[in-house]
Amino acid sequence: QVQLQESGPGLVKPSETLSLTCTVSGYSISSGYYWGWIRQPPGKGLEWIGSIYHSGSTYYNPSLKSRVTISVDTSKNQFSLKLSSVTAADTAVYYCAREGGNLPNEYFQHWGQGTLVTVSS
Amino acid sequence: AIRMTQSPSSFSASTGDRVTITCRASQGISSYLAWYQQKPGKAPKLLIYAASTLQSGVPSRFSGSGSGTDFTLTISCLQSEDFATYYCQQYYSYPTFGQGTRLEIK
């Protein structure tokens, strides 16, 4: 059974870079599927950030594209998110997830438990 | 971006009721639609994809229908564990979600 676990700092200062890692168990990232990041501000809805394939192909939300980098480390079975120049508006629970289809940017079949990242000085 | 609008935003119902949640896309998305259930403090859980395909392990009281711009999620006989927030998500273009529908106990 595939499991995902987010890790990283829970507090980031404004203008700095948010960095999170998702560790996958029960499935090899190299075997396929697309792997994504989704966030949810406290009390609000869900926003897709971007997704990656094991080959390194990336897809980003156009509204965040200039600040987002997603990378993959197949040797560690992990993928990572970097979001630069953060502001308070980036405060959210960040989820990593595995997509369910064979094409990029589809639905999200398996989710991590989420990690709250607060942007504050 | 394709905008997804859910209705109602919240409502209350009783155990055993049949309930329907509606999701409308700002443009046609064929059947590229998924539904999720989220409980407080938990990650969303995939219920339905391709508008009407039930995710493995999801009870058959959940069903989805629609294509183009109008979609519905129906719960045929509400159980206590179904009180949660529900989101639709399109994947015709880059993924976007509806604002959520909160289902509360009457």
PDB file of C-alpha atoms in Angstrom:
ATOM      1  CA  GLN A   1       0.000   0.000   0.000  1.00  0.00           C
ATOM      2  CA  VAL A   2       1.488   3.295  -1.073  1.00  0.00           C
ATOM      3  CA  GLN A   3       2.101   5.779   1.731  1.00  0.00           C
ATOM      4  CA  LEU A   4       3.341   9.360   1.556  1.00  0.00           C
ATOM      5  CA  GLN A   5       4.829  11.477   4.319  1.00  0.00           C
ATOM      6  CA  GLU A   6       5.633  15.176   4.154  1.00  0.00           C
ATOM      7  CA  SER A   7       8.537  16.642   6.118  1.00  0.00           C
ATOM      8  CA  GLY A   8      10.133  20.040   6.511  1.00  0.00           C
ATOM      9  CA  PRO A   9      10.141  23.209   8.623  1.00  0.00           C
ATOM     10  CA  GLY A  10       6.821  24.273  10.056  1.00  0.00           C
ATOM     11  CA  LEU A  11       7.823  27.933  10.208  1.00  0.00           C
ATOM     12  CA  VAL A  12       9.330  30.002   7.414  1.00  0.00           C
ATOM     13  CA  LYS A  13      10.149  33.693   7.429  1.00  0.00           C
ATOM     14  CA  PRO A  14       8.657  36.058   4.861  1.00  0.00           C
ATOM     15  CA  SER A  15      10.712  36.410   1.652  1.00  0.00           C
ATOM     16  CA  GLU A  16      12.512  33.123   2.337  1.00  0.00           C
ATOM     17  CA  THR A  17      12.123  29.767   0.574  1.00  0.00           C
ATOM     18  CA  LEU A  18       9.758  27.062   1.775  1.00  0.00           C
ATOM     19  CA  SER A  19      11.223  23.573   1.335  1.00  0.00           C
ATOM     20  CA  LEU A  20       9.340  20.327   1.832  1.00  0.00           C
ATOM     21  CA  THR A  21      10.092  16.696   1.040  1.00  0.00           C
ATOM     22  CA  CYS A  22       7.675  13.847   0.463  1.00  0.00           C
ATOM     23  CA  THR A  23       8.935  10.363   1.263  1.00  0.00           C
ATOM     24  CA  VAL A  24       7.103   7.544  -0.497  1.00  0.00           C
ATOM     25  CA  SER A  25       6.859   3.992   0.811  1.00  0.00           C
ATOM     26  CA  GLY A  26       5.122   0.944  -0.573  1.00  0.00           C
ATOM     27  CA  TYR A  27       5.689   1.997  -4.170  1.00  0.00           C
ATOM     28  CA  SER A  28       8.713   2.973  -6.228  1.00  0.00           C
ATOM     29  CA  ILE A  29       8.463   6.428  -7.780  1.00  0.00           C
ATOM     30  CA  SER A  30      10.494   5.026 -10.691  1.00  0.00           C
ATOM     31  CA  SER A  31       7.665   2.609 -11.505  1.00  0.00           C
ATOM     32  CA  GLY A  32       5.423   5.359 -12.780  1.00  0.00           C
ATOM     33  CA  TYR A  33       2.562   7.734 -12.010  1.00  0.00           C
ATOM     34  CA  TYR A  34       2.793  11.445 -11.446  1.00  0.00           C
ATOM     35  CA  TRP A  35       3.485  12.914  -8.014  1.00  0.00           C
ATOM     36  CA  GLY A  36       2.090  16.225  -6.879  1.00  0.00           C
ATOM     37  CA  TRP A  37       1.843  18.916  -4.272  1.00  0.00           C
ATOM     38  CA  ILE A  38      -1.450  20.508  -3.166  1.00  0.00           C
ATOM     39  CA  ARG A  39      -1.965  23.107  -0.458  1.00  0.00           C
ATOM     40  CA  GLN A  40      -4.859  24.283   1.688  1.00  0.00           C
ATOM     41  CA  PRO A  41      -4.802  27.583   3.614  1.00  0.00           C
ATOM     42  CA  PRO A  42      -6.411  27.272   7.058  1.00  0.00           C
ATOM     43  CA  GLY A  43     -10.184  27.093   6.701  1.00  0.00           C
ATOM     44  CA  LYS A  44     -10.036  27.394   2.911  1.00  0.00           C
ATOM     45  CA  GLY A  45     -10.083  25.246  -0.199  1.00  0.00           C
ATOM     46  CA  LEU A  46      -7.507  23.231  -2.095  1.00  0.00           C
ATOM     47  CA  GLU A  47      -4.955  24.528  -4.605  1.00  0.00           C
ATOM     48  CA  TRP A  48      -2.798  22.392  -6.863  1.00  0.00           C
ATOM     49  CA  ILE A  49       0.823  23.563  -6.845  1.00  0.00           C
ATOM     50  CA  GLY A  50       2.456  21.241  -9.333  1.00  0.00           C
ATOM     51  CA  SER A  51       3.390  17.686 -10.262  1.00  0.00           C
ATOM     52  CA  ILE A  52       6.408  15.688 -11.396  1.00  0.00           C
ATOM     53  CA  TYR A  53       7.163  12.401 -13.173  1.00  0.00           C
ATOM     54  CA  HIS A  54      10.074  10.149 -12.268  1.00  0.00           C
ATOM     55  CA  SER A  55      11.851  11.311 -15.418  1.00  0.00           C
ATOM     56  CA  GLY A  56      11.880  14.820 -13.983  1.00  0.00           C
ATOM     57  CA  SER A  57       9.158  16.297 -16.194  1.00  0.00           C
ATOM     58  CA  THR A  58       7.363  18.981 -14.225  1.00  0.00           C
ATOM     59  CA  TYR A  59       4.003  20.742 -14.430  1.00  0.00           C
ATOM     60  CA  TYR A  60       3.209  23.843 -12.424  1.00  0.00           C
ATOM     61  CA  ASN A  61       0.175  25.921 -11.567  1.00  0.00           C
ATOM     62  CA  PRO A  62       0.573  29.044 -13.742  1.00  0.00           C
ATOM     63  CA  SER A  63      -0.249  31.279 -10.773  1.00  0.00           C
ATOM     64  CA  LEU A  64       2.720  29.902  -8.815  1.00  0.00           C
ATOM     65  CA  LYS A  65       5.064  28.870 -11.609  1.00  0.00           C
ATOM     66  CA  SER A  66       7.539  31.721 -11.152  1.00  0.00           C
ATOM     67  CA  ARG A  67       8.186  30.705  -7.527  1.00  0.00           C
ATOM     68  CA  VAL A  68       7.909  26.903  -7.590  1.00  0.00           C
ATOM     69  CA  THR A  69      10.440  24.155  -8.178  1.00  0.00           C
ATOM     70  CA  ILE A  70       9.557  20.479  -7.803  1.00  0.00           C
ATOM     71  CA  SER A  71      12.284  17.857  -8.033  1.00  0.00           C
ATOM     72  CA  VAL A  72      12.565  14.089  -7.622  1.00  0.00           C
ATOM     73  CA  ASP A  73      15.201  11.827  -6.084  1.00  0.00           C
ATOM     74  CA  THR A  74      14.409   8.294  -7.191  1.00  0.00           C
ATOM     75  CA  SER A  75      17.340   6.840  -5.199  1.00  0.00           C
ATOM     76  CA  LYS A  76      15.665   8.002  -1.990  1.00  0.00           C
ATOM     77  CA  ASN A  77      12.114   7.508  -3.311  1.00  0.00           C
ATOM     78  CA  GLN A  78      11.375  11.143  -2.531  1.00  0.00           C
ATOM     79  CA  PHE A  79      10.187  14.255  -4.300  1.00  0.00           C
ATOM     80  CA  SER A  80      10.496  17.807  -3.075  1.00  0.00           C
ATOM     81  CA  LEU A  81       8.900  21.225  -3.236  1.00  0.00           C
ATOM     82  CA  LYS A  82      10.571  24.612  -3.086  1.00  0.00           C
ATOM     83  CA  LEU A  83       8.492  27.783  -2.995  1.00  0.00           C
ATOM     84  CA  SER A  84      10.460  31.019  -3.015  1.00  0.00           C
ATOM     85  CA  SER A  85       9.717  34.538  -1.791  1.00  0.00           C
ATOM     86  CA  VAL A  86       6.978  33.373   0.553  1.00  0.00           C
ATOM     87  CA  THR A  87       4.455  35.677   2.196  1.00  0.00           C
ATOM     88  CA  ALA A  88       1.741  35.149   4.775  1.00  0.00           C
ATOM     89  CA  ALA A  89      -0.557  34.118   1.914  1.00  0.00           C
ATOM     90  CA  ASP A  90       1.543  30.957   1.539  1.00  0.00           C
ATOM     91  CA  THR A  91       0.613  29.787   5.034  1.00  0.00           C
ATOM     92  CA  ALA A  92      -1.170  26.491   4.471  1.00  0.00           C
ATOM     93  CA  VAL A  93      -1.269  22.772   5.024  1.00  0.00           C
ATOM     94  CA  TYR A  94       0.856  21.277   2.262  1.00  0.00           C
ATOM     95  CA  TYR A  95      -0.028  17.817   0.978  1.00  0.00           C
ATOM     96  CA  CYS A  96       1.940  15.529  -1.279  1.00  0.00           C
ATOM     97  CA  ALA A  97      -0.025  13.047  -3.346  1.00  0.00           C
ATOM     98  CA  ARG A  98       0.194  10.395  -6.040  1.00  0.00           C
ATOM     99  CA  GLU A  99      -1.956  10.891  -9.070  1.00  0.00           C
ATOM    100  CA  GLY A 100      -4.204   8.127 -10.286  1.00  0.00           C
ATOM    101  CA  GLY A 101      -4.097   8.321 -14.048  1.00  0.00           C
ATOM    102  CA  ASN A 102      -1.549   7.707 -16.748  1.00  0.00           C
ATOM    103  CA  LEU A 103      -1.335  11.313 -17.858  1.00  0.00           C
ATOM    104  CA  PRO A 104      -0.046  14.348 -15.934  1.00  0.00           C
ATOM    105  CA  ASN A 105      -2.277  16.601 -13.880  1.00  0.00           C
ATOM    106  CA  GLU A 106      -5.159  14.237 -13.244  1.00  0.00           C
ATOM    107  CA  TYR A 107      -6.842  13.249 -10.001  1.00  0.00           C
ATOM    108  CA  PHE A 108      -5.084  12.474  -6.725  1.00  0.00           C
ATOM    109  CA  GLN A 109      -5.474   8.912  -5.547  1.00  0.00           C
ATOM    110  CA  HIS A 110      -3.169   8.718  -2.535  1.00  0.00           C
ATOM    111  CA  TRP A 111      -2.385  11.550  -0.143  1.00  0.00           C
ATOM    112  CA  GLY A 112       0.067  12.264   2.648  1.00  0.00           C
ATOM    113  CA  GLN A 113      -1.298  13.423   5.979  1.00  0.00           C
ATOM    114  CA  GLY A 114      -0.250  17.011   5.300  1.00  0.00           C
ATOM    115  CA  THR A 115       2.074  19.401   7.083  1.00  0.00           C
ATOM    116  CA  LEU A 116       1.260  22.909   8.256  1.00  0.00           C
ATOM    117  CA  VAL A 117       3.698  25.581   7.142  1.00  0.00           C
ATOM    118  CA  THR A 118       3.332  29.011   8.701  1.00  0.00           C
ATOM    119  CA  VAL A 119       4.978  32.060   7.172  1.00  0.00           C
ATOM    120  CA  SER A 120       5.800  34.516   9.908  1.00  0.00           C
ATOM    121  CA  SER A 121       8.721  36.533  11.198  1.00  0.00           C
TER     122      SER A 121
ATOM    123  CA  ALA B   1      -8.087  28.683 -15.259  1.00  0.00           C
ATOM    124  CA  ILE B   2     -11.250  26.616 -15.253  1.00  0.00           C
ATOM    125  CA  ARG B   3     -13.408  27.723 -12.349  1.00  0.00           C
ATOM    126  CA  MET B   4     -15.368  25.110 -10.417  1.00  0.00           C
ATOM    127  CA  THR B   5     -18.443  26.221  -8.482  1.00  0.00           C
ATOM    128  CA  GLN B   6     -20.137  23.941  -5.978  1.00  0.00           C
ATOM    129  CA  SER B   7     -23.608  24.279  -4.557  1.00  0.00           C
ATOM    130  CA  PRO B   8     -24.674  24.494  -1.902  1.00  0.00           C
ATOM    131  CA  SER B   9     -21.681  25.742   0.077  1.00  0.00           C
ATOM    132  CA  SER B  10     -23.084  24.050   3.152  1.00  0.00           C
ATOM    133  CA  PHE B  11     -26.211  22.295   4.265  1.00  0.00           C
ATOM    134  CA  SER B  12     -27.496  19.994   6.956  1.00  0.00           C
ATOM    135  CA  ALA B  13     -29.084  16.588   6.580  1.00  0.00           C
ATOM    136  CA  SER B  14     -30.035  13.583   8.648  1.00  0.00           C
ATOM    137  CA  THR B  15     -28.722  10.043   8.725  1.00  0.00           C
ATOM    138  CA  GLY B  16     -30.551   8.021   6.103  1.00  0.00           C
ATOM    139  CA  ASP B  17     -31.224  10.986   3.813  1.00  0.00           C
ATOM    140  CA  ARG B  18     -30.388  11.026   0.131  1.00  0.00           C
ATOM    141  CA  VAL B  19     -28.282  14.068  -0.675  1.00  0.00           C
ATOM    142  CA  THR B  20     -26.945  15.618  -3.854  1.00  0.00           C
ATOM    143  CA  ILE B  21     -24.099  18.084  -4.294  1.00  0.00           C
ATOM    144  CA  THR B  22     -23.680  19.967  -7.551  1.00  0.00           C
ATOM    145  CA  CYS B  23     -20.488  21.102  -9.258  1.00  0.00           C
ATOM    146  CA  ARG B  24     -20.431  23.366 -12.304  1.00  0.00           C
ATOM    147  CA  ALA B  25     -17.415  24.068 -14.491  1.00  0.00           C
ATOM    148  CA  SER B  26     -16.847  27.423 -16.169  1.00  0.00           C
ATOM    149  CA  GLN B  27     -16.254  25.599 -19.450  1.00  0.00           C
ATOM    150  CA  GLY B  28     -16.755  22.084 -20.747  1.00  0.00           C
ATOM    151  CA  ILE B  29     -14.493  19.489 -19.148  1.00  0.00           C
ATOM    152  CA  SER B  30     -15.913  16.301 -20.681  1.00  0.00           C
ATOM    153  CA  SER B  31     -15.818  13.747 -17.836  1.00  0.00           C
ATOM    154  CA  TYR B  32     -12.511  14.863 -16.326  1.00  0.00           C
ATOM    155  CA  LEU B  33     -13.911  15.339 -12.859  1.00  0.00           C
ATOM    156  CA  ALA B  34     -13.118  13.890  -9.433  1.00  0.00           C
ATOM    157  CA  TRP B  35     -14.827  14.096  -6.055  1.00  0.00           C
ATOM    158  CA  TYR B  36     -13.119  14.059  -2.654  1.00  0.00           C
ATOM    159  CA  GLN B  37     -14.263  13.797   0.943  1.00  0.00           C
ATOM    160  CA  GLN B  38     -12.341  15.643   3.646  1.00  0.00           C
ATOM    161  CA  LYS B  39     -12.814  15.370   7.390  1.00  0.00           C
ATOM    162  CA  PRO B  40     -11.379  17.923   9.844  1.00  0.00           C
ATOM    163  CA  GLY B  41      -7.627  17.626  10.244  1.00  0.00           C
ATOM    164  CA  LYS B  42      -7.376  14.927   7.608  1.00  0.00           C
ATOM    165  CA  ALA B  43      -6.235  14.744   4.002  1.00  0.00           C
ATOM    166  CA  PRO B  44      -8.841  14.595   1.267  1.00  0.00           C
ATOM    167  CA  LYS B  45      -9.937  11.117   0.226  1.00  0.00           C
ATOM    168  CA  LEU B  46     -10.676  10.291  -3.409  1.00  0.00           C
ATOM    169  CA  LEU B  47     -14.244   9.059  -3.879  1.00  0.00           C
ATOM    170  CA  ILE B  48     -14.924   9.246  -7.606  1.00  0.00           C
ATOM    171  CA  TYR B  49     -12.944   9.968 -10.763  1.00  0.00           C
ATOM    172  CA  ALA B  50     -13.859  10.233 -14.426  1.00  0.00           C
ATOM    173  CA  ALA B  51     -17.135  11.753 -13.173  1.00  0.00           C
ATOM    174  CA  SER B  52     -18.725   8.425 -12.273  1.00  0.00           C
ATOM    175  CA  THR B  53     -16.059   5.789 -11.542  1.00  0.00           C
ATOM    176  CA  LEU B  54     -16.035   4.759  -7.904  1.00  0.00           C
ATOM    177  CA  GLN B  55     -12.585   4.569  -6.329  1.00  0.00           C
ATOM    178  CA  SER B  56     -11.775   1.124  -4.949  1.00  0.00           C
ATOM    179  CA  GLY B  57     -12.989   0.677  -1.382  1.00  0.00           C
ATOM    180  CA  VAL B  58     -15.505   3.523  -1.487  1.00  0.00           C
ATOM    181  CA  PRO B  59     -19.038   2.474  -0.442  1.00  0.00           C
ATOM    182  CA  SER B  60     -21.563   2.067  -3.236  1.00  0.00           C
ATOM    183  CA  ARG B  61     -23.900   4.617  -1.632  1.00  0.00           C
ATOM    184  CA  PHE B  62     -21.654   7.226  -3.274  1.00  0.00           C
ATOM    185  CA  SER B  63     -22.255   7.895  -6.942  1.00  0.00           C
ATOM    186  CA  GLY B  64     -21.323  10.558  -9.464  1.00  0.00           C
ATOM    187  CA  SER B  65     -22.815  11.688 -12.734  1.00  0.00           C
ATOM    188  CA  GLY B  66     -22.557  14.384 -15.356  1.00  0.00           C
ATOM    189  CA  SER B  67     -20.412  15.529 -18.242  1.00  0.00           C
ATOM    190  CA  GLY B  68     -19.569  18.783 -19.934  1.00  0.00           C
ATOM    191  CA  THR B  69     -20.161  21.505 -17.358  1.00  0.00           C
ATOM    192  CA  ASP B  70     -22.623  20.052 -14.826  1.00  0.00           C
ATOM    193  CA  PHE B  71     -21.885  17.274 -12.359  1.00  0.00           C
ATOM    194  CA  THR B  72     -23.453  15.776  -9.258  1.00  0.00           C
ATOM    195  CA  LEU B  73     -22.299  13.707  -6.311  1.00  0.00           C
ATOM    196  CA  THR B  74     -25.072  11.704  -4.668  1.00  0.00           C
ATOM    197  CA  ILE B  75     -25.013   9.895  -1.358  1.00  0.00           C
ATOM    198  CA  SER B  76     -27.956   7.539  -1.385  1.00  0.00           C
ATOM    199  CA  CYS B  77     -28.336   6.886   2.344  1.00  0.00           C
ATOM    200  CA  LEU B  78     -26.312   9.115   4.619  1.00  0.00           C
ATOM    201  CA  GLN B  79     -24.291   7.436   7.318  1.00  0.00           C
ATOM    202  CA  SER B  80     -22.785   9.174  10.337  1.00  0.00           C
ATOM    203  CA  GLU B  81     -19.307   8.901   8.873  1.00  0.00           C
ATOM    204  CA  ASP B  82     -20.366  10.827   5.738  1.00  0.00           C
ATOM    205  CA  PHE B  83     -20.625  14.181   7.481  1.00  0.00           C
ATOM    206  CA  ALA B  84     -17.634  16.002   6.034  1.00  0.00           C
ATOM    207  CA  THR B  85     -16.635  18.546   3.398  1.00  0.00           C
ATOM    208  CA  TYR B  86     -16.769  17.497  -0.245  1.00  0.00           C
ATOM    209  CA  TYR B  87     -14.712  18.934  -3.089  1.00  0.00           C
ATOM    210  CA  CYS B  88     -14.930  18.527  -6.819  1.00  0.00           C
ATOM    211  CA  GLN B  89     -11.827  18.846  -8.994  1.00  0.00           C
ATOM    212  CA  GLN B  90     -11.458  19.114 -12.746  1.00  0.00           C
ATOM    213  CA  TYR B  91      -8.471  17.795 -14.646  1.00  0.00           C
ATOM    214  CA  TYR B  92      -9.403  18.765 -18.192  1.00  0.00           C
ATOM    215  CA  SER B  93      -6.886  21.574 -17.805  1.00  0.00           C
ATOM    216  CA  TYR B  94      -4.388  22.004 -14.981  1.00  0.00           C
ATOM    217  CA  PRO B  95      -6.196  20.853 -11.826  1.00  0.00           C
ATOM    218  CA  THR B  96      -8.566  23.207 -10.042  1.00  0.00           C
ATOM    219  CA  PHE B  97     -10.930  22.521  -7.174  1.00  0.00           C
ATOM    220  CA  GLY B  98     -14.362  23.706  -6.173  1.00  0.00           C
ATOM    221  CA  GLN B  99     -14.701  25.749  -3.007  1.00  0.00           C
ATOM    222  CA  GLY B 100     -16.143  22.827  -1.070  1.00  0.00           C
ATOM    223  CA  THR B 101     -19.534  21.788   0.295  1.00  0.00           C
ATOM    224  CA  ARG B 102     -19.809  21.260   4.024  1.00  0.00           C
ATOM    225  CA  LEU B 103     -22.331  18.597   4.978  1.00  0.00           C
ATOM    226  CA  GLU B 104     -23.472  18.853   8.595  1.00  0.00           C
ATOM    227  CA  ILE B 105     -25.747  16.811  10.810  1.00  0.00           C
ATOM    228  CA  LYS B 106     -29.264  18.203  11.162  1.00  0.00           C
TER     229      LYS B 106
END
